[in-house]
Amino acid sequence: MPRALITGITGQDGLYLSELLLREGYEVYGLIRGQNNPKADLVAREVPGVQLLTGDLTDLSSLLRALRVAQPDEVYNLGAVSFVAYSWEQAALTTEVTATGVLNILEAIRLHSGDDPSRIRFYQASSSEMFGKVQDVPQRESTLLWPRSPYGVAKVYGHYMTINYRESYGMHASSGILFNHESPRRGPEFVTRKVSMGVAAIKLGLRDKLTMGNLDARRDWGFAGDYVEAMWRMLQQPTASDFVVATGETHSVRELLECAFRVAGIDDWEQHIDQDKSFFRPAEVDLLIGDASRARTVLGWKPSVDFEGLVTMMVEADLRRLHDAQR
Ligand code: G4F
């Protein structure tokens, strides 16, 4: 039975990836941070087969301990301070977790693996946020990175450190440059979920307005359930490498709003939107659109849910959730 260790187990990707690995017959361990982490219950409820270990990406010895217990064949590093807007407010913490945390887990794997650093396969959750002020349209693996946030800078560090460990020690370390990926499990601070929850609440008459930031930013949004499949496929390759994972479609936040209100059957959507400067960022990533040709060719991966399907899935899930909560 193959064994996997996942950091960032409490996020949407951790949950979807756990489901996939359990289906594939893995023994799955999840690293969870802090004393009495309230999200432990969520993991136990949603993916009961996962065994939780306490540890923190900023604490090397806790990572070594987790590796000793889990004895994984594969490690997926999904843990990060992942909300871009927050990274300006806590830039040092973001750097410690999202950048240095990658070095810590790579180093822990190297130390744990002894003579054969390639025996544990490693996945690093790199991000399209690294493209920032984009230098190519669409963005691909070879596109110059130009991050625009402390989060993006931290992800660039983790990305290159992963490549460096592959080249220095022969580790089977791959980096997935994932474009925005969403689901009904997405945290409410991210724009897609904020919109799906807000639109559902407006539809049910629980509120009237949604306060937004920049409506012109464009993103390549896919479904998280599809993207964890790409992560897994990367680690099944004979050689480690880096892959862009994206849908190849781009939409603005305005189009996201239009679509979400349309799904809920509300026409006069602009009446329900306010804008507030506090939701704008000090520097914006204006346009993301990925070219995932390499993932298609090498991994045989393609997305199964398009933009409209994703927004429909999220709005309908929040409508059901709010409806049930009212009964
Ligand atoms: O949903 P967002 O907060 O995601 P963002 O910043 O693109 O980052 C996400 O995707 C990255 C991959 O590219 C990940 F690495 C990262 O961890 C995260 O998952 O914001 C999307 C866009 C931004 O341009 C933002 O300015 O939506 C714009 N936006 C407009 N109004 C808003 C809002 N974003 C949020 N969160 N809230 C708003 O009210």
Tab-separated table of C-alpha atoms and ligand atoms in Angstrom:
chain	number	residue	atom	x	y	z
A	1	MET	CA	0.000	0.000	0.000
A	2	PRO	CA	1.608	3.339	-1.024
A	3	ARG	CA	1.852	6.009	1.671
A	4	ALA	CA	1.479	9.770	1.321
A	5	LEU	CA	2.004	12.749	3.619
A	6	ILE	CA	0.119	15.974	2.855
A	7	THR	CA	0.877	19.374	4.383
A	8	GLY	CA	-2.005	21.852	4.169
A	9	ILE	CA	-4.471	19.002	4.676
A	10	THR	CA	-7.227	21.323	5.956
A	11	GLY	CA	-7.520	23.344	2.732
A	12	GLN	CA	-9.734	22.461	-0.235
A	13	ASP	CA	-6.809	20.887	-2.124
A	14	GLY	CA	-5.803	18.786	0.896
A	15	LEU	CA	-9.337	17.402	1.143
A	16	TYR	CA	-9.745	16.649	-2.589
A	17	LEU	CA	-6.258	15.138	-2.809
A	18	SER	CA	-6.925	12.936	0.246
A	19	GLU	CA	-10.104	11.636	-1.375
A	20	LEU	CA	-8.202	10.825	-4.559
A	21	LEU	CA	-5.327	9.085	-2.755
A	22	LEU	CA	-7.674	7.063	-0.528
A	23	ARG	CA	-9.537	5.965	-3.669
A	24	GLU	CA	-6.205	4.912	-5.179
A	25	GLY	CA	-5.505	2.737	-2.128
A	26	TYR	CA	-2.978	4.964	-0.329
A	27	GLU	CA	-2.452	5.233	3.389
A	28	VAL	CA	-2.793	9.001	3.861
A	29	TYR	CA	-1.255	11.161	6.593
A	30	GLY	CA	-2.035	14.840	7.017
A	31	LEU	CA	0.109	17.365	8.835
A	32	ILE	CA	-1.929	19.685	11.016
A	33	ARG	CA	-0.694	22.785	12.801
A	34	GLY	CA	-1.270	24.123	16.294
A	35	GLN	CA	-2.891	22.981	19.487
A	36	ASN	CA	-6.574	22.044	19.174
A	37	ASN	CA	-6.719	23.118	15.538
A	38	PRO	CA	-10.476	23.639	14.951
A	39	LYS	CA	-10.126	22.294	11.395
A	40	ALA	CA	-9.144	18.806	12.661
A	41	ASP	CA	-12.864	18.022	12.995
A	42	LEU	CA	-13.475	19.101	9.405
A	43	VAL	CA	-10.799	16.705	8.126
A	44	ALA	CA	-12.118	13.853	10.297
A	45	ARG	CA	-15.639	14.475	8.997
A	46	GLU	CA	-14.827	14.923	5.300
A	47	VAL	CA	-11.999	12.401	4.852
A	48	PRO	CA	-12.265	9.989	7.784
A	49	GLY	CA	-9.534	7.695	6.434
A	50	VAL	CA	-6.791	10.307	6.897
A	51	GLN	CA	-4.460	10.033	9.891
A	52	LEU	CA	-3.500	13.396	11.347
A	53	LEU	CA	-0.022	14.225	12.646
A	54	THR	CA	0.830	17.480	14.372
A	55	GLY	CA	3.630	19.543	12.902
A	56	ASP	CA	4.478	22.877	11.367
A	57	LEU	CA	6.342	23.883	8.228
A	58	THR	CA	8.375	26.358	10.284
A	59	ASP	CA	9.610	23.606	12.630
A	60	LEU	CA	12.125	21.264	10.972
A	61	SER	CA	12.182	18.728	13.791
A	62	SER	CA	8.386	18.361	13.672
A	63	LEU	CA	8.683	17.594	9.954
A	64	LEU	CA	11.340	14.963	10.590
A	65	ARG	CA	9.099	13.401	13.221
A	66	ALA	CA	6.132	13.338	10.834
A	67	LEU	CA	8.268	11.670	8.138
A	68	ARG	CA	9.449	9.055	10.648
A	69	VAL	CA	5.858	8.172	11.589
A	70	ALA	CA	4.282	8.367	8.128
A	71	GLN	CA	7.200	6.754	6.200
A	72	PRO	CA	5.730	8.245	3.018
A	73	ASP	CA	6.481	7.342	-0.583
A	74	GLU	CA	5.071	10.701	-1.655
A	75	VAL	CA	4.949	14.116	0.048
A	76	TYR	CA	2.592	16.849	-1.172
A	77	ASN	CA	3.485	20.293	0.146
A	78	LEU	CA	0.198	22.213	-0.025
A	79	GLY	CA	0.717	24.143	3.220
A	80	ALA	CA	1.082	27.924	2.893
A	81	VAL	CA	-0.245	31.273	3.993
A	82	SER	CA	-2.278	31.331	0.805
A	83	PHE	CA	-4.420	34.475	0.848
A	84	VAL	CA	-2.581	36.992	-1.335
A	85	ALA	CA	-4.171	40.140	0.176
A	86	TYR	CA	-3.134	39.069	3.666
A	87	SER	CA	0.493	38.637	2.581
A	88	TRP	CA	1.079	42.418	2.554
A	89	GLU	CA	-0.122	42.636	6.153
A	90	GLN	CA	2.005	39.726	7.358
A	91	ALA	CA	4.879	39.600	4.889
A	92	ALA	CA	7.395	38.084	7.314
A	93	LEU	CA	5.026	35.313	8.421
A	94	THR	CA	4.141	34.598	4.793
A	95	THR	CA	7.847	34.317	3.978
A	96	GLU	CA	8.505	32.016	6.928
A	97	VAL	CA	5.697	29.579	6.065
A	98	THR	CA	5.296	29.853	2.288
A	99	ALA	CA	8.992	30.265	1.378
A	100	THR	CA	11.227	28.914	4.179
A	101	GLY	CA	8.663	26.192	4.899
A	102	VAL	CA	9.479	24.679	1.485
A	103	LEU	CA	13.177	24.631	2.313
A	104	ASN	CA	12.368	22.963	5.648
A	105	ILE	CA	10.295	20.170	4.116
A	106	LEU	CA	12.842	19.563	1.335
A	107	GLU	CA	15.634	19.461	3.874
A	108	ALA	CA	13.640	17.135	6.146
A	109	ILE	CA	13.055	14.752	3.217
A	110	ARG	CA	16.750	14.843	2.286
A	111	LEU	CA	17.868	14.128	5.861
A	112	HIS	CA	15.231	11.442	6.354
A	113	SER	CA	16.027	9.672	3.069
A	114	GLY	CA	19.688	8.939	3.848
A	115	ASP	CA	21.558	7.514	0.846
A	116	ASP	CA	18.689	7.778	-1.598
A	117	PRO	CA	17.102	11.279	-1.660
A	118	SER	CA	14.972	10.292	-4.678
A	119	ARG	CA	13.078	7.555	-2.824
A	120	ILE	CA	10.418	9.996	-1.576
A	121	ARG	CA	8.626	11.804	-4.383
A	122	PHE	CA	7.870	15.460	-3.635
A	123	TYR	CA	5.194	17.809	-4.959
A	124	GLN	CA	5.461	21.573	-4.447
A	125	ALA	CA	2.332	23.700	-4.807
A	126	SER	CA	3.684	26.524	-6.938
A	127	SER	CA	1.303	29.205	-8.122
A	128	SER	CA	0.356	31.310	-11.137
A	129	GLU	CA	0.668	34.267	-8.742
A	130	MET	CA	4.417	33.930	-9.490
A	131	PHE	CA	3.769	35.306	-13.014
A	132	GLY	CA	2.482	38.575	-11.516
A	133	LYS	CA	3.176	41.299	-14.058
A	134	VAL	CA	2.896	38.802	-16.861
A	135	GLN	CA	5.691	38.635	-19.432
A	136	ASP	CA	3.885	36.233	-21.818
A	137	VAL	CA	0.243	35.638	-22.721
A	138	PRO	CA	-0.636	32.846	-22.108
A	139	GLN	CA	1.774	31.935	-19.329
A	140	ARG	CA	3.729	28.692	-19.594
A	141	GLU	CA	6.527	26.877	-17.719
A	142	SER	CA	9.229	28.990	-19.421
A	143	THR	CA	7.581	32.382	-18.775
A	144	LEU	CA	9.744	34.792	-16.753
A	145	LEU	CA	8.460	35.119	-13.180
A	146	TRP	CA	7.637	38.648	-11.973
A	147	PRO	CA	5.748	38.328	-8.664
A	148	ARG	CA	3.630	41.250	-7.436
A	149	SER	CA	2.939	40.321	-3.796
A	150	PRO	CA	4.891	39.038	-0.779
A	151	TYR	CA	2.974	35.778	-1.324
A	152	GLY	CA	4.116	35.621	-4.970
A	153	VAL	CA	7.731	36.309	-3.979
A	154	ALA	CA	7.558	33.545	-1.350
A	155	LYS	CA	6.137	31.095	-3.917
A	156	VAL	CA	8.974	31.939	-6.335
A	157	TYR	CA	11.470	31.042	-3.607
A	158	GLY	CA	9.750	27.694	-2.978
A	159	HIS	CA	9.578	26.991	-6.710
A	160	TYR	CA	13.265	27.555	-7.325
A	161	MET	CA	14.259	25.733	-4.125
A	162	THR	CA	12.313	22.700	-5.370
A	163	ILE	CA	14.165	22.838	-8.707
A	164	ASN	CA	17.435	23.325	-6.853
A	165	TYR	CA	16.943	20.251	-4.674
A	166	ARG	CA	16.072	18.225	-7.771
A	167	GLU	CA	19.236	19.400	-9.517
A	168	SER	CA	21.539	19.292	-6.459
A	169	TYR	CA	20.504	16.002	-4.853
A	170	GLY	CA	18.648	14.163	-7.632
A	171	MET	CA	15.394	14.383	-5.678
A	172	HIS	CA	12.164	13.448	-7.454
A	173	ALA	CA	10.785	16.927	-6.780
A	174	SER	CA	8.103	18.411	-9.041
A	175	SER	CA	6.446	21.744	-9.041
A	176	GLY	CA	2.877	22.308	-10.190
A	177	ILE	CA	2.296	25.896	-11.309
A	178	LEU	CA	-1.413	25.873	-10.578
A	179	PHE	CA	-3.684	28.647	-11.758
A	180	ASN	CA	-6.618	29.657	-9.530
A	181	HIS	CA	-8.682	26.627	-8.625
A	182	GLU	CA	-11.912	26.753	-6.703
A	183	SER	CA	-14.750	24.641	-5.329
A	184	PRO	CA	-17.600	24.694	-2.815
A	185	ARG	CA	-14.857	23.898	-0.248
A	186	ARG	CA	-12.989	27.150	-0.992
A	187	GLY	CA	-12.396	29.532	1.934
A	188	PRO	CA	-14.787	32.538	2.042
A	189	GLU	CA	-11.922	35.068	1.782
A	190	PHE	CA	-11.247	34.150	-1.880
A	191	VAL	CA	-13.236	35.969	-4.521
A	192	THR	CA	-15.127	33.030	-6.084
A	193	ARG	CA	-16.461	31.783	-2.754
A	194	LYS	CA	-17.142	35.291	-1.498
A	195	VAL	CA	-19.272	35.768	-4.609
A	196	SER	CA	-21.058	32.385	-4.457
A	197	MET	CA	-21.901	32.852	-0.763
A	198	GLY	CA	-22.929	36.490	-1.256
A	199	VAL	CA	-25.126	35.756	-4.281
A	200	ALA	CA	-26.817	32.850	-2.487
A	201	ALA	CA	-27.526	35.087	0.530
A	202	ILE	CA	-28.956	37.832	-1.742
A	203	LYS	CA	-31.120	35.304	-3.576
A	204	LEU	CA	-32.589	34.064	-0.291
A	205	GLY	CA	-33.217	37.631	0.901
A	206	LEU	CA	-30.671	37.417	3.721
A	207	ARG	CA	-28.722	40.443	2.473
A	208	ASP	CA	-28.912	43.024	-0.270
A	209	LYS	CA	-25.318	44.032	-1.136
A	210	LEU	CA	-21.926	42.536	-1.813
A	211	THR	CA	-18.853	44.765	-1.339
A	212	MET	CA	-16.058	44.031	-3.786
A	213	GLY	CA	-12.609	45.250	-4.835
A	214	ASN	CA	-11.150	45.354	-8.362
A	215	LEU	CA	-13.657	44.002	-10.903
A	216	ASP	CA	-11.271	44.219	-13.874
A	217	ALA	CA	-8.701	41.641	-12.733
A	218	ARG	CA	-8.778	38.514	-14.920
A	219	ARG	CA	-8.120	34.995	-13.742
A	220	ASP	CA	-7.972	31.492	-15.214
A	221	TRP	CA	-10.333	29.686	-12.836
A	222	GLY	CA	-10.604	25.885	-12.744
A	223	PHE	CA	-12.084	23.240	-10.444
A	224	ALA	CA	-9.858	22.124	-7.526
A	225	GLY	CA	-11.024	18.503	-7.871
A	226	ASP	CA	-9.475	18.410	-11.361
A	227	TYR	CA	-6.235	20.075	-10.251
A	228	VAL	CA	-5.355	17.551	-7.520
A	229	GLU	CA	-5.467	14.858	-10.220
A	230	ALA	CA	-2.655	16.738	-12.010
A	231	MET	CA	-0.613	16.843	-8.762
A	232	TRP	CA	-0.885	13.092	-8.363
A	233	ARG	CA	-0.062	12.403	-11.998
A	234	MET	CA	3.133	14.489	-11.676
A	235	LEU	CA	4.423	12.159	-8.968
A	236	GLN	CA	3.650	9.053	-11.055
A	237	GLN	CA	6.092	10.182	-13.786
A	238	PRO	CA	9.480	8.457	-14.067
A	239	THR	CA	11.245	11.835	-13.891
A	240	ALA	CA	10.337	14.913	-11.909
A	241	SER	CA	9.501	18.145	-13.703
A	242	ASP	CA	7.404	21.322	-13.591
A	243	PHE	CA	3.953	21.788	-15.109
A	244	VAL	CA	1.476	24.592	-15.642
A	245	VAL	CA	-2.046	23.472	-14.697
A	246	ALA	CA	-4.786	25.735	-16.074
A	247	THR	CA	-7.952	25.776	-18.163
A	248	GLY	CA	-6.666	28.192	-20.838
A	249	GLU	CA	-9.746	30.442	-20.375
A	250	THR	CA	-9.661	33.826	-18.682
A	251	HIS	CA	-12.526	35.801	-17.121
A	252	SER	CA	-12.774	39.049	-15.187
A	253	VAL	CA	-14.177	39.371	-11.675
A	254	ARG	CA	-17.054	41.297	-13.338
A	255	GLU	CA	-17.804	38.253	-15.532
A	256	LEU	CA	-17.672	36.072	-12.426
A	257	LEU	CA	-20.334	38.282	-10.803
A	258	GLU	CA	-22.518	38.340	-13.931
A	259	CYS	CA	-22.364	34.563	-14.199
A	260	ALA	CA	-23.038	33.908	-10.490
A	261	PHE	CA	-26.073	36.227	-10.414
A	262	ARG	CA	-27.342	34.675	-13.661
A	263	VAL	CA	-27.119	31.186	-12.121
A	264	ALA	CA	-29.200	32.474	-9.184
A	265	GLY	CA	-31.752	34.016	-11.581
A	266	ILE	CA	-30.998	37.666	-10.667
A	267	ASP	CA	-30.803	40.112	-13.632
A	268	ASP	CA	-30.121	43.508	-12.046
A	269	TRP	CA	-26.864	42.308	-10.495
A	270	GLU	CA	-25.106	45.694	-10.580
A	271	GLN	CA	-27.681	47.046	-8.068
A	272	HIS	CA	-26.312	44.587	-5.541
A	273	ILE	CA	-22.614	45.534	-5.856
A	274	ASP	CA	-20.667	48.123	-3.875
A	275	GLN	CA	-16.947	48.671	-4.209
A	276	ASP	CA	-14.556	49.493	-1.416
A	277	LYS	CA	-10.921	50.583	-1.690
A	278	SER	CA	-9.975	48.319	1.202
A	279	PHE	CA	-10.456	45.300	-1.087
A	280	PHE	CA	-8.011	46.655	-3.682
A	281	ARG	CA	-4.409	45.467	-3.445
A	282	PRO	CA	-1.206	47.556	-3.342
A	283	ALA	CA	-0.162	45.830	-6.598
A	284	GLU	CA	-2.517	43.769	-8.745
A	285	VAL	CA	-2.009	40.789	-11.027
A	286	ASP	CA	-4.133	42.016	-13.941
A	287	LEU	CA	-4.282	39.027	-16.265
A	288	LEU	CA	-3.742	35.315	-15.767
A	289	ILE	CA	-4.295	32.735	-18.490
A	290	GLY	CA	-2.343	29.504	-18.543
A	291	ASP	CA	-1.056	27.268	-21.300
A	292	ALA	CA	-1.286	23.722	-19.907
A	293	SER	CA	-0.172	21.989	-23.151
A	294	ARG	CA	2.701	20.263	-21.388
A	295	ALA	CA	0.393	18.801	-18.708
A	296	ARG	CA	-1.959	17.632	-21.460
A	297	THR	CA	0.808	15.961	-23.460
A	298	VAL	CA	2.983	14.475	-20.708
A	299	LEU	CA	0.451	13.842	-17.936
A	300	GLY	CA	-2.600	13.241	-20.116
A	301	TRP	CA	-4.397	15.776	-17.914
A	302	LYS	CA	-7.268	18.034	-18.910
A	303	PRO	CA	-9.881	19.938	-16.916
A	304	SER	CA	-13.388	18.484	-16.735
A	305	VAL	CA	-15.206	21.602	-15.469
A	306	ASP	CA	-15.340	24.926	-17.334
A	307	PHE	CA	-15.908	28.429	-15.903
A	308	GLU	CA	-19.692	28.340	-16.212
A	309	GLY	CA	-19.815	24.824	-14.715
A	310	LEU	CA	-17.607	25.881	-11.818
A	311	VAL	CA	-19.631	28.975	-10.960
A	312	THR	CA	-22.874	26.995	-11.224
A	313	MET	CA	-21.507	24.279	-8.927
A	314	MET	CA	-20.434	26.847	-6.305
A	315	VAL	CA	-23.578	28.998	-6.345
A	316	GLU	CA	-25.856	25.943	-6.230
A	317	ALA	CA	-23.875	24.452	-3.325
A	318	ASP	CA	-24.157	27.685	-1.323
A	319	LEU	CA	-27.864	28.009	-2.121
A	320	ARG	CA	-28.419	24.452	-0.824
A	321	ARG	CA	-26.293	25.080	2.279
A	322	LEU	CA	-28.093	28.312	3.198
A	323	HIS	CA	-31.470	26.794	2.420
A	324	ASP	CA	-30.759	23.799	4.704
A	325	ALA	CA	-29.474	26.106	7.466
A	326	GLN	CA	-32.766	27.994	7.410
A	327	ARG	CA	-34.915	24.887	7.943
B	1	G4F	O1	-9.643	34.973	-5.097
B	1	G4F	P1	-8.459	35.814	-4.907
B	1	G4F	O2	-8.219	36.309	-3.535
B	1	G4F	O3	-7.250	34.970	-5.481
B	1	G4F	P2	-5.765	35.331	-5.973
B	1	G4F	O4	-5.247	36.561	-5.334
B	1	G4F	O5	-5.758	35.308	-7.465
B	1	G4F	O6	-4.939	34.104	-5.392
B	1	G4F	C1	-5.404	32.770	-5.479
B	1	G4F	O7	-4.895	32.155	-6.630
B	1	G4F	C2	-3.454	31.994	-6.653
B	1	G4F	C3	-3.093	31.326	-7.974
B	1	G4F	O8	-2.933	32.339	-8.953
B	1	G4F	C4	-3.032	31.175	-5.446
B	1	G4F	F1	-1.693	30.993	-5.474
B	1	G4F	C5	-3.454	31.887	-4.189
B	1	G4F	O9	-3.094	31.117	-3.041
B	1	G4F	C6	-4.969	32.037	-4.218
B	1	G4F	O10	-5.536	30.744	-4.218
B	1	G4F	O11	-8.519	37.102	-5.864
B	1	G4F	C7	-8.728	36.991	-7.248
B	1	G4F	C8	-8.902	38.367	-7.862
B	1	G4F	C9	-7.819	39.375	-7.454
B	1	G4F	O12	-7.414	40.076	-8.602
B	1	G4F	C10	-8.525	40.331	-6.520
B	1	G4F	O13	-7.996	41.666	-6.518
B	1	G4F	O14	-10.119	38.926	-7.388
B	1	G4F	C11	-9.918	40.293	-7.094
B	1	G4F	N1	-10.962	40.725	-6.166
B	1	G4F	C12	-11.878	41.709	-6.409
B	1	G4F	N2	-12.679	41.874	-5.346
B	1	G4F	C13	-11.175	40.246	-4.935
B	1	G4F	C14	-12.261	40.969	-4.412
B	1	G4F	N3	-10.556	39.256	-4.239
B	1	G4F	C15	-11.020	38.974	-2.998
B	1	G4F	N4	-10.426	37.976	-2.305
B	1	G4F	N5	-12.073	39.672	-2.428
B	1	G4F	C16	-12.734	40.677	-3.110
B	1	G4F	O15	-13.658	41.294	-2.585
